[in-house]
Short mmCIF file of C-alpha atoms in Angstrom, two decimals:
data_model
loop_
_atom_site.label_atom_id
_atom_site.label_comp_id
_atom_site.label_asym_id
_atom_site.label_seq_id
_atom_site.Cartn_x
_atom_site.Cartn_y
_atom_site.Cartn_z
CA MET A 1 -12.75 -28.59 -4.06
CA SER A 2 -10.94 -25.88 -6.06
CA PHE A 3 -11.34 -22.16 -5.47
CA SER A 4 -12.91 -21.60 -8.90
CA THR A 5 -15.48 -24.33 -8.27
CA MET A 6 -16.27 -23.21 -4.74
CA PHE A 7 -16.73 -19.53 -5.59
CA ALA A 8 -17.82 -19.71 -9.25
CA GLY A 9 -21.11 -17.91 -8.63
CA ASP A 10 -19.46 -15.35 -6.39
CA ILE A 11 -16.86 -14.51 -9.04
CA GLU A 12 -19.62 -13.83 -11.56
CA VAL A 13 -21.30 -11.42 -9.15
CA PHE A 14 -17.95 -9.78 -8.36
CA LEU A 15 -16.87 -9.67 -12.01
CA SER A 16 -16.24 -5.91 -12.15
CA GLU A 17 -13.72 -6.07 -9.29
CA VAL A 18 -12.09 -9.21 -10.72
CA PHE A 19 -11.73 -7.47 -14.09
CA LEU A 20 -10.27 -4.34 -12.50
CA GLY A 21 -7.81 -6.37 -10.45
CA PHE A 22 -6.46 -8.33 -13.43
CA THR A 23 -6.25 -5.26 -15.68
CA ILE A 24 -4.22 -3.48 -12.99
CA LEU A 25 -1.71 -6.34 -13.20
CA GLY A 26 -1.76 -5.97 -16.99
CA ILE A 27 -1.11 -2.23 -16.73
CA LEU A 28 1.79 -2.96 -14.38
CA VAL A 29 3.44 -5.34 -16.86
CA TYR A 30 2.73 -3.00 -19.80
CA GLY A 31 4.17 -0.01 -17.97
CA VAL A 32 7.31 -1.86 -16.92
CA LEU A 33 8.01 -3.00 -20.48
CA LEU A 34 7.46 0.47 -21.98
CA SER A 35 9.28 2.42 -19.28
CA THR A 36 12.49 0.47 -19.92
CA SER A 37 12.47 1.53 -23.57
CA LEU A 38 14.28 4.79 -24.37
CA THR A 39 12.40 4.98 -27.66
CA TYR A 40 8.86 4.94 -26.24
CA LYS A 41 9.26 6.46 -22.81
CA TYR A 42 7.99 9.99 -23.60
CA PRO A 43 5.38 11.11 -24.53
CA LEU A 44 3.90 7.82 -25.70
CA ILE A 45 3.84 6.08 -22.32
CA HIS A 46 1.75 8.84 -20.73
CA LYS A 47 -0.77 8.90 -23.57
CA ASN A 48 -1.15 5.13 -23.78
CA ILE A 49 -1.49 4.52 -20.05
CA TYR A 50 -3.89 7.45 -19.69
CA ILE A 51 -6.21 6.15 -22.43
CA LEU A 52 -5.98 2.58 -21.14
CA SER A 53 -6.82 3.69 -17.60
CA CYS A 54 -9.92 5.57 -18.77
CA TYR A 55 -11.11 2.59 -20.83
CA ILE A 56 -10.47 0.17 -17.96
CA LEU A 57 -12.51 2.32 -15.57
CA LEU A 58 -15.26 2.67 -18.17
CA LEU A 59 -15.47 -1.10 -18.73
CA THR A 60 -15.42 -1.69 -14.97
CA GLY A 61 -18.37 0.66 -14.61
CA ILE A 62 -20.26 -1.11 -17.41
CA LEU A 63 -19.68 -4.50 -15.77
CA SER A 64 -20.92 -3.14 -12.45
CA LEU A 65 -23.96 -1.58 -14.10
CA CYS A 66 -24.87 -4.80 -15.92
CA ASN A 67 -24.76 -6.88 -12.74
CA PRO A 68 -28.37 -8.15 -12.36
CA VAL A 69 -28.04 -9.12 -8.68
CA ASN A 70 -29.84 -6.77 -6.28
CA TYR A 71 -28.79 -8.29 -2.97
CA VAL A 72 -26.49 -11.20 -2.15
CA LEU A 73 -23.72 -12.05 0.32
CA ILE A 74 -20.67 -13.55 -1.38
CA PHE A 75 -17.29 -15.09 -0.51
CA GLN A 76 -18.56 -16.58 2.74
CA LYS A 77 -20.40 -13.35 3.65
CA ASN A 78 -17.20 -11.27 3.52
CA PHE A 79 -18.60 -9.07 0.75
CA ILE A 80 -22.05 -7.83 -0.15
CA CYS A 81 -23.45 -6.98 -3.56
CA ASP A 82 -26.47 -4.65 -3.51
CA ASP A 83 -27.84 -1.52 -5.14
CA LEU A 84 -26.11 0.69 -2.59
CA GLY A 85 -22.75 -0.72 -3.58
CA LYS A 86 -23.39 -0.81 -7.32
CA ILE A 87 -24.48 2.82 -7.61
CA SER A 88 -21.71 4.03 -5.29
CA LYS A 89 -19.13 2.21 -7.40
CA LEU A 90 -20.51 3.81 -10.56
CA VAL A 91 -20.22 7.26 -8.97
CA ILE A 92 -16.63 6.61 -7.83
CA ILE A 93 -15.62 5.22 -11.22
CA GLY A 94 -17.32 8.07 -13.08
CA SER A 95 -15.78 10.76 -10.89
CA SER A 96 -12.36 9.11 -11.27
CA ILE A 97 -12.64 9.21 -15.07
CA LEU A 98 -13.71 12.86 -14.97
CA THR A 99 -10.82 13.71 -12.66
CA LEU A 100 -8.33 12.03 -15.00
CA ILE A 101 -9.72 13.99 -17.95
CA ILE A 102 -9.66 17.41 -16.31
CA THR A 103 -6.15 16.84 -14.90
CA GLN A 104 -4.61 15.57 -18.15
CA SER A 105 -3.20 18.97 -19.14
CA TYR A 106 -1.70 19.43 -15.66
CA ILE A 107 0.02 16.06 -15.93
CA LYS A 108 1.50 17.03 -19.32
CA THR A 109 2.59 20.49 -18.16
CA HIS A 110 4.34 19.12 -15.08
CA LYS A 111 5.79 16.18 -17.05
CA ILE A 112 4.39 13.47 -14.83
CA ASN A 113 5.39 10.72 -17.24
CA ASN A 114 5.26 7.74 -14.89
CA TYR A 115 2.93 4.81 -15.46
CA GLU A 116 2.81 4.35 -11.68
CA TYR A 117 0.69 7.50 -11.42
CA PHE A 118 -2.23 5.92 -13.26
CA LEU A 119 -1.57 2.53 -11.69
CA LEU A 120 -1.97 4.03 -8.22
CA ILE A 121 -5.20 5.76 -9.27
CA LEU A 122 -6.58 2.41 -10.44
CA LEU A 123 -5.42 0.70 -7.24
CA SER A 124 -7.16 3.33 -5.11
CA VAL A 125 -10.40 2.88 -7.09
CA PHE A 126 -10.06 -0.88 -6.63
CA GLY A 127 -9.62 -0.41 -2.88
CA LEU A 128 -12.61 1.94 -2.63
CA ASN A 129 -14.81 -0.51 -4.55
CA LEU A 130 -13.79 -3.32 -2.21
CA LEU A 131 -14.46 -1.10 0.81
CA ILE A 132 -17.96 -0.28 -0.43
CA SER A 133 -18.76 -3.99 -0.75
CA SER A 134 -17.06 -5.05 2.48
CA ASN A 135 -19.21 -6.97 4.94
CA ASP A 136 -16.46 -8.00 7.32
CA PHE A 137 -13.87 -6.18 9.41
CA LEU A 138 -10.97 -8.05 7.78
CA SER A 139 -12.01 -7.29 4.20
CA ALA A 140 -12.81 -3.69 5.17
CA TYR A 141 -9.41 -3.16 6.79
CA LEU A 142 -7.54 -4.60 3.81
CA ALA A 143 -9.55 -2.38 1.46
CA ILE A 144 -8.89 0.70 3.62
CA GLU A 145 -5.17 -0.01 3.62
CA LEU A 146 -5.09 -0.65 -0.13
CA GLN A 147 -6.57 2.72 -0.99
CA ALA A 148 -4.67 4.50 1.81
CA LEU A 149 -1.26 3.20 0.69
CA SER A 150 -2.04 4.38 -2.84
CA PHE A 151 -2.89 7.84 -1.49
CA TYR A 152 0.34 8.08 0.53
CA VAL A 153 2.45 7.50 -2.56
CA LEU A 154 0.33 9.80 -4.73
CA ALA A 155 0.62 12.65 -2.23
CA SER A 156 4.43 12.49 -2.45
CA PHE A 157 4.58 11.72 -6.16
CA GLN A 158 6.62 14.80 -7.11
CA ARG A 159 9.83 13.67 -5.45
CA LYS A 160 11.75 16.85 -6.34
CA SER A 161 9.18 19.02 -4.57
CA ILE A 162 9.76 19.56 -0.85
CA PHE A 163 6.05 20.36 -0.44
CA SER A 164 4.98 17.06 -2.00
CA ALA A 165 7.49 15.03 0.03
CA GLU A 166 6.34 16.71 3.25
CA ALA A 167 2.68 16.11 2.39
CA GLY A 168 3.28 12.43 1.71
CA LEU A 169 5.26 11.95 4.92
CA LYS A 170 2.63 13.66 7.08
CA TYR A 171 -0.14 11.70 5.42
CA PHE A 172 1.72 8.42 5.89
CA ILE A 173 2.52 8.93 9.58
CA LEU A 174 -0.92 10.18 10.62
CA GLY A 175 -2.68 7.76 8.27
CA GLY A 176 -0.82 4.85 9.84
CA PHE A 177 -1.91 6.06 13.28
CA SER A 178 -5.57 6.23 12.18
CA SER A 179 -5.36 2.76 10.65
CA GLY A 180 -4.08 1.52 13.99
CA LEU A 181 -7.12 3.06 15.70
CA VAL A 182 -9.47 1.30 13.28
CA LEU A 183 -7.70 -2.03 13.70
CA TYR A 184 -7.70 -1.73 17.49
CA GLY A 185 -11.42 -0.95 17.43
CA PHE A 186 -12.06 -3.98 15.24
CA SER A 187 -10.11 -6.17 17.67
CA LEU A 188 -12.12 -4.91 20.67
CA VAL A 189 -15.43 -5.57 18.93
CA TYR A 190 -14.20 -9.02 17.91
CA GLY A 191 -13.11 -9.76 21.47
CA ALA A 192 -16.52 -8.72 22.81
CA THR A 193 -18.69 -10.46 20.21
CA GLY A 194 -16.57 -13.26 18.76
CA THR A 195 -17.21 -12.23 15.16
CA THR A 196 -15.92 -9.78 12.55
CA ASN A 197 -18.89 -10.12 10.20
CA LEU A 198 -21.21 -7.11 9.94
CA TYR A 199 -24.29 -9.25 9.29
CA ILE A 200 -23.71 -11.42 12.38
CA LEU A 201 -22.97 -8.29 14.42
CA SER A 202 -26.35 -6.87 13.43
CA LEU A 203 -27.98 -9.97 14.96
CA LEU A 204 -25.85 -9.97 18.12
CA CYS A 205 -26.28 -6.27 18.87
CA ILE A 206 -30.09 -6.25 18.78
CA ASP A 207 -30.05 -6.25 22.59
CA ASN A 208 -27.98 -3.61 24.39
CA ASN A 209 -27.76 -5.84 27.46
CA PHE A 210 -25.52 -8.53 26.01
CA ILE A 211 -22.30 -9.28 27.87
CA GLY A 212 -19.82 -7.50 25.58
CA TYR A 213 -21.78 -4.25 25.18
CA GLU A 214 -19.32 -2.02 27.09
CA ILE A 215 -16.21 -3.37 25.38
CA SER A 216 -17.79 -3.21 21.93
CA SER A 217 -18.83 0.39 22.65
CA ILE A 218 -15.21 1.30 23.35
CA GLY A 219 -14.20 -0.49 20.16
CA LEU A 220 -16.79 1.49 18.22
CA ILE A 221 -15.23 4.74 19.51
CA PHE A 222 -11.85 3.75 18.07
CA ILE A 223 -13.40 2.69 14.76
CA ILE A 224 -15.31 5.96 14.41
CA ALA A 225 -12.18 7.97 15.30
CA GLY A 226 -10.16 6.20 12.62
CA LEU A 227 -12.85 6.63 9.97
CA LEU A 228 -13.28 10.31 10.85
CA PHE A 229 -9.58 10.75 10.17
CA LYS A 230 -9.92 9.08 6.77
CA ILE A 231 -12.52 11.63 5.66
CA GLY A 232 -10.78 14.61 7.29
CA ALA A 233 -13.41 15.43 9.92
CA PHE A 234 -12.94 17.43 13.13
CA PRO A 235 -11.04 16.82 15.41
CA PHE A 236 -8.92 14.57 13.13
CA HIS A 237 -8.54 17.11 10.35
CA MET A 238 -5.06 18.48 11.09
CA TRP A 239 -3.40 16.61 8.22
CA LEU A 240 -5.79 17.69 5.48
CA PRO A 241 -4.79 21.35 4.74
CA ASP A 242 -1.07 20.49 4.65
CA VAL A 243 -1.60 17.46 2.40
CA TYR A 244 -3.91 19.36 0.05
CA GLU A 245 -1.42 22.21 -0.23
CA GLY A 246 1.69 20.08 -0.70
CA ALA A 247 0.41 17.33 -2.98
CA PRO A 248 0.36 17.85 -6.77
CA THR A 249 -2.82 19.68 -7.71
CA SER A 250 -4.01 16.82 -9.93
CA ILE A 251 -3.77 14.50 -6.92
CA THR A 252 -5.35 17.02 -4.56
CA SER A 253 -8.37 17.27 -6.85
CA TYR A 254 -8.65 13.47 -6.78
CA PHE A 255 -8.43 13.44 -2.97
CA ALA A 256 -11.16 16.08 -2.74
CA ILE A 257 -13.60 14.55 -5.23
CA VAL A 258 -13.42 10.75 -5.12
CA PRO A 259 -12.55 8.95 -1.83
CA LYS A 260 -15.05 10.39 0.66
CA LEU A 261 -18.05 8.54 -0.77
CA GLY A 262 -16.44 5.11 -0.37
CA VAL A 263 -15.56 5.63 3.29
CA LEU A 264 -18.98 7.14 4.07
CA ILE A 265 -20.82 4.21 2.49
CA PHE A 266 -18.91 1.75 4.67
CA PHE A 267 -19.48 4.08 7.63
CA SER A 268 -23.23 3.93 6.91
CA ARG A 269 -23.24 0.13 6.72
CA LEU A 270 -21.33 -0.09 9.98
CA ILE A 271 -23.44 2.15 12.21
CA PHE A 272 -26.80 1.99 10.47
CA CYS A 273 -26.89 -1.81 10.14
CA SER A 274 -24.49 -3.46 12.59
CA PHE A 275 -24.60 -0.88 15.41
CA SER A 276 -28.04 0.65 14.97
CA THR A 277 -28.97 -0.11 18.59
CA TYR A 278 -26.00 2.03 19.71
CA TYR A 279 -27.70 5.09 18.20
CA PHE A 280 -27.70 7.29 21.30
CA PHE A 281 -24.03 6.46 21.71
CA TRP A 282 -22.61 7.25 18.25
CA GLU A 283 -25.12 10.04 17.54
CA LYS A 284 -23.38 12.34 20.04
CA ILE A 285 -19.95 11.61 18.57
CA LEU A 286 -21.07 12.34 15.02
CA LEU A 287 -22.94 15.52 16.01
CA PHE A 288 -19.87 16.79 17.86
CA SER A 289 -17.69 16.08 14.84
CA ALA A 290 -20.23 17.62 12.43
CA ILE A 291 -20.59 20.88 14.35
CA GLY A 292 -16.84 21.06 14.99
CA SER A 293 -16.01 20.49 11.31
CA ILE A 294 -18.40 23.17 10.07
CA ALA A 295 -17.40 25.67 12.79
CA TYR A 296 -13.68 25.16 12.29
CA SER A 297 -13.82 25.45 8.50
CA SER A 298 -16.15 28.48 8.60
CA ILE A 299 -13.93 30.47 10.97
CA VAL A 300 -10.41 29.47 9.87
CA ALA A 301 -11.06 29.78 6.12
CA ILE A 302 -12.15 33.43 6.38
CA LYS A 303 -8.56 34.74 6.56
CA GLN A 304 -7.13 32.15 4.18
CA HIS A 305 -5.65 33.41 0.88
CA ASN A 306 -4.01 30.23 -0.38
CA LEU A 307 -6.58 28.69 -2.70
CA LYS A 308 -5.67 25.05 -2.09
CA ARG A 309 -5.73 25.44 1.69
CA LEU A 310 -9.05 27.28 1.45
CA LEU A 311 -10.54 24.39 -0.52
CA ALA A 312 -9.15 22.02 2.11
CA TYR A 313 -11.05 23.88 4.84
CA SER A 314 -14.11 23.89 2.58
CA SER A 315 -13.80 20.11 2.30
CA ILE A 316 -13.74 19.79 6.10
CA GLY A 317 -16.93 21.84 6.30
CA HIS A 318 -18.77 19.74 3.74
CA VAL A 319 -17.78 16.57 5.57
CA GLY A 320 -19.53 18.13 8.57
CA TYR A 321 -22.81 18.32 6.65
CA MET A 322 -22.43 14.69 5.59
CA LEU A 323 -21.83 13.65 9.20
CA LEU A 324 -24.90 15.62 10.30
CA ALA A 325 -27.00 13.61 7.84
CA LEU A 326 -25.38 10.40 9.06
CA ALA A 327 -26.01 11.32 12.71
CA VAL A 328 -29.76 11.54 12.05
CA GLY A 329 -29.79 7.75 12.04
CA SER A 330 -32.86 7.35 9.85
CA ALA A 331 -33.65 6.52 6.24
CA ASP A 332 -34.19 10.23 5.54
CA GLY A 333 -30.79 11.07 6.97
CA THR A 334 -29.03 8.38 4.95
CA GLN A 335 -30.79 9.53 1.80
CA ALA A 336 -29.73 13.11 2.54
CA LEU A 337 -26.14 11.89 3.02
CA ILE A 338 -26.10 10.15 -0.36
CA PHE A 339 -27.80 13.08 -2.09
CA TYR A 340 -25.35 15.56 -0.55
CA SER A 341 -22.35 13.42 -1.53
CA PHE A 342 -23.48 13.30 -5.17
CA VAL A 343 -24.02 17.07 -5.29
CA TYR A 344 -20.67 17.72 -3.59
CA ILE A 345 -18.87 15.70 -6.25
CA LEU A 346 -20.69 17.53 -9.06
CA SER A 347 -19.98 20.95 -7.54
CA SER A 348 -16.32 20.21 -6.82
CA ILE A 349 -15.33 19.23 -10.36
CA PRO A 350 -15.63 22.74 -11.96
CA VAL A 351 -13.97 24.31 -8.90
CA TRP A 352 -10.92 22.07 -9.11
CA CYS A 353 -10.90 22.41 -12.87
CA LEU A 354 -10.59 26.17 -12.41
CA LEU A 355 -7.73 25.70 -9.96
CA ILE A 356 -5.87 23.29 -12.25
CA TYR A 357 -5.97 25.63 -15.23
CA CYS A 358 -4.93 28.62 -13.13
CA MET A 359 -1.67 27.05 -11.98
CA LYS A 360 1.43 29.02 -12.93
CA GLY A 361 4.58 26.98 -13.51
CA ARG A 362 5.62 24.75 -10.65
CA LYS A 363 4.55 27.02 -7.77
CA SER A 364 1.09 25.56 -7.66
CA SER A 365 1.08 25.10 -3.89
CA GLN A 366 1.45 28.86 -3.42
CA THR A 367 -1.49 29.88 -5.61
CA SER A 368 -3.31 32.86 -4.08
CA ILE A 369 -6.91 33.92 -4.56
CA ILE A 370 -5.68 37.18 -6.09
CA THR A 371 -4.35 35.25 -9.12
CA LEU A 372 -7.97 34.72 -10.20
CA SER A 373 -8.53 38.43 -10.79
CA ALA A 374 -7.59 38.34 -14.49
CA LEU A 375 -9.64 35.22 -15.23
CA PRO A 376 -12.80 36.89 -16.69
CA ASN A 377 -10.66 38.71 -19.27
CA THR A 378 -8.57 35.76 -20.40
CA SER A 379 -10.97 32.84 -19.88
CA PRO A 380 -14.55 34.00 -19.19
CA VAL A 381 -16.07 30.53 -19.58
CA LEU A 382 -13.70 29.07 -17.00
CA ALA A 383 -14.48 31.96 -14.66
CA LEU A 384 -18.23 31.35 -15.05
CA ALA A 385 -17.93 27.60 -14.48
CA GLY A 386 -15.74 28.01 -11.41
CA GLY A 387 -17.96 30.75 -10.02
CA LEU A 388 -21.08 28.61 -10.34
CA GLY A 389 -19.22 25.72 -8.71
CA PHE A 390 -18.32 27.93 -5.73
CA PHE A 391 -21.92 29.17 -5.48
CA SER A 392 -23.19 25.58 -5.46
CA LEU A 393 -20.73 24.62 -2.70
CA ALA A 394 -21.91 27.65 -0.73
CA GLY A 395 -25.53 26.50 -1.09
CA ILE A 396 -26.83 29.52 -2.98
CA PRO A 397 -29.93 29.10 -5.19
CA PRO A 398 -30.73 28.43 -8.00
CA LEU A 399 -28.05 25.74 -7.84
CA VAL A 400 -28.55 22.22 -6.54
CA GLY A 401 -26.06 22.79 -3.71
CA PHE A 402 -28.76 24.83 -1.99
CA TYR A 403 -31.25 21.98 -2.21
CA SER A 404 -28.75 19.42 -0.89
CA LYS A 405 -28.19 21.47 2.28
CA VAL A 406 -31.92 21.99 2.72
CA PHE A 407 -32.38 18.23 2.41
CA VAL A 408 -29.85 17.65 5.21
CA PHE A 409 -31.48 20.30 7.44
CA PHE A 410 -34.98 18.85 6.92
CA SER A 411 -33.81 15.35 7.84
CA ALA A 412 -32.21 16.74 11.02
CA VAL A 413 -35.36 18.70 11.91
CA LYS A 414 -37.43 15.51 11.55
CA SER A 415 -35.20 13.96 14.21
CA SER A 416 -35.79 16.96 16.52
CA LEU A 417 -32.21 18.27 16.27
CA TYR A 418 -33.47 21.86 16.37
CA LEU A 419 -30.57 23.44 18.25
CA THR A 420 -28.01 21.69 16.07
CA VAL A 421 -29.74 22.87 12.90
CA PHE A 422 -29.88 26.45 14.21
CA VAL A 423 -26.17 26.48 15.08
CA ILE A 424 -25.18 25.01 11.71
CA LEU A 425 -27.41 27.48 9.86
CA VAL A 426 -25.54 30.35 11.51
CA LEU A 427 -22.21 28.74 10.66
CA ASN A 428 -23.37 28.20 7.08
CA VAL A 429 -24.03 31.93 6.73
CA ILE A 430 -20.52 32.63 8.04
CA SER A 431 -18.94 30.13 5.64
CA THR A 432 -20.64 31.82 2.70
CA TYR A 433 -18.27 34.75 3.23
CA TYR A 434 -15.15 33.02 1.94
CA TYR A 435 -16.98 31.66 -1.11
CA ILE A 436 -18.22 35.17 -1.88
CA SER A 437 -14.68 36.51 -1.40
CA ILE A 438 -13.47 34.16 -4.15
CA ILE A 439 -16.20 35.39 -6.50
CA LYS A 440 -15.21 38.94 -5.57
CA SER A 441 -11.60 38.21 -6.48
CA ILE A 442 -12.64 36.73 -9.82
CA TYR A 443 -15.00 39.46 -11.00
CA PHE A 444 -14.43 42.60 -8.94
CA GLU A 445 -10.74 42.72 -7.98
CA LYS A 446 -8.54 44.86 -10.21
CA ASN A 447 -5.59 42.89 -11.51
CA ILE A 448 -2.28 44.75 -11.42
CA ASN A 449 -0.28 42.36 -13.60
CA TRP A 450 -1.30 40.27 -16.57
CA ILE A 451 -1.71 36.63 -15.65
CA PHE A 452 -1.72 33.93 -18.30
CA TYR A 453 -3.64 30.70 -17.78
CA ASN A 454 -3.42 27.36 -19.50
CA SER A 455 -5.98 26.88 -22.25
CA VAL A 456 -8.88 24.57 -21.47
CA THR A 457 -9.06 21.39 -23.54
CA LYS A 458 -12.16 20.46 -25.52
CA ASN A 459 -12.88 17.40 -23.38
CA THR A 460 -12.72 19.47 -20.20
CA SER A 461 -14.98 22.15 -21.71
CA VAL A 462 -17.62 19.56 -22.59
CA ILE A 463 -17.46 18.01 -19.11
CA MET A 464 -17.78 21.36 -17.37
CA GLY A 465 -20.69 22.38 -19.60
CA ILE A 466 -22.61 19.18 -18.83
CA ILE A 467 -21.93 19.46 -15.08
CA LEU A 468 -23.11 23.08 -14.98
CA ILE A 469 -26.34 22.06 -16.73
CA PHE A 470 -26.83 19.38 -14.07
CA LEU A 471 -26.17 21.86 -11.26
CA LEU A 472 -28.96 24.07 -12.59
CA PHE A 473 -31.33 21.32 -13.74
CA PHE A 474 -31.26 19.30 -10.50
CA PHE A 475 -32.28 22.39 -8.53
CA PHE A 476 -35.57 22.62 -10.44
CA ASP A 477 -36.09 18.87 -10.80
CA SER A 478 -34.10 16.66 -8.46
CA SER A 479 -36.38 13.65 -8.86
CA LEU A 480 -33.65 11.61 -10.56
CA LEU A 481 -31.15 12.10 -7.73
CA LYS A 482 -33.89 11.44 -5.19
CA LEU A 483 -34.91 8.24 -6.95
CA VAL A 484 -31.33 6.96 -7.04
CA SER A 485 -30.68 7.84 -3.39
CA GLU A 486 -33.98 6.21 -2.32
CA LYS A 487 -33.03 3.01 -4.12
CA MET A 488 -29.68 2.97 -2.32
CA VAL A 489 -31.32 3.57 1.07
CA PHE A 490 -33.84 0.76 0.54
CA SER A 491 -30.93 -1.53 -0.23
CA LEU A 492 -29.33 -0.54 3.08
CA ILE A 493 -32.56 -1.14 5.00
CA GLU A 494 -32.89 -4.67 3.54
CA PHE A 495 -29.63 -5.60 5.27
#
């Protein structure tokens, strides 16, 4: 029996990933043919590949959206297709398109005229989509490595920059170590249970008294440690500020906005479905990491003046809130996690857009907060958009970032995590300081020298305007986000 005959129905369900995979090969061939031509190398290759990449991602999203299947296990139960995966893929694809659009001017200014840049972006999206649908340790590990290898190369993409080369090398070494932790954890769980399938694990681990409980618990520790590294959570966060600072700003914005959701969705499947009976075991680990992430980012970022490093610490703090929601271990907590992730992506886009358009020459990694002081005079709309984005990340009403944090706190209170909520509330007040300091630099600091910023493109202006409307609208009526997150949680419960 041929592969196409054996998996014909599965291929139809997995059509969006199949399409994305084949178009990546097409982009590779197209880029190789054009890049060898002296006539068409610049600027045509950048424009063509950029437009093609956006259309490919758009068509992939449409195929995923039109998939009528609500729940099915495919490819011999190695992958799962459900509402949780479909909506998460749409968010990742949409945020990737938005990131490409807002970083287009940066790519032109810094003359990143390599088709491999967009190819690696598409490969990372492909890996994240596979990770979201993974229902087996083997498929999950391959997906993690696919997106991770793309990130390593992207971080060091500017070969002539010592900062970029250093960022890529650090990311590669520490990322390889974390992948080893995940793989070792998978092997321990497999040795204890005899399976790598998440669905079968959920049946085996119903009883905590089975023979391999202790060994599988140790394996789970290694898996959680490796996944915490992938999302930059405490105490595995040491790589993140250096990588954010050294990588090209267009890539840093992609790192900050897109990948976290994919890893967190797989994280949710793993502990909420397969290891739900280990709740009192992994709850303590996640709470420790959540409190540590928020505390570390709140304290260290106060004296930080480099804007990219400050946003790196901010990212660590927001991961802490997501882990707090995940540690709740209930449907409310998972819904709060999904809701918070969506809001974080929406709030981050105008912030990184501001940073991209405030870059001066090639010294982007050294951008200080003080360089924002002339922004209201030269680009008031950009200053307003970035300011509202920072306010939403800080959780200040009337922006939806406030509601997302309240949602997380309420889910934690329902699980009787009163002391944890109190500690994080205090830390949240402290973290507000560095967001307010950025707003102070934008609107109230006196600029000594004139600073010129890149003009904002029409496409970016439209995107930022729509996102700001959403940030305000969802605060007063968040029923749409709640409905979507509820549908995703119900899909997870059906597992």
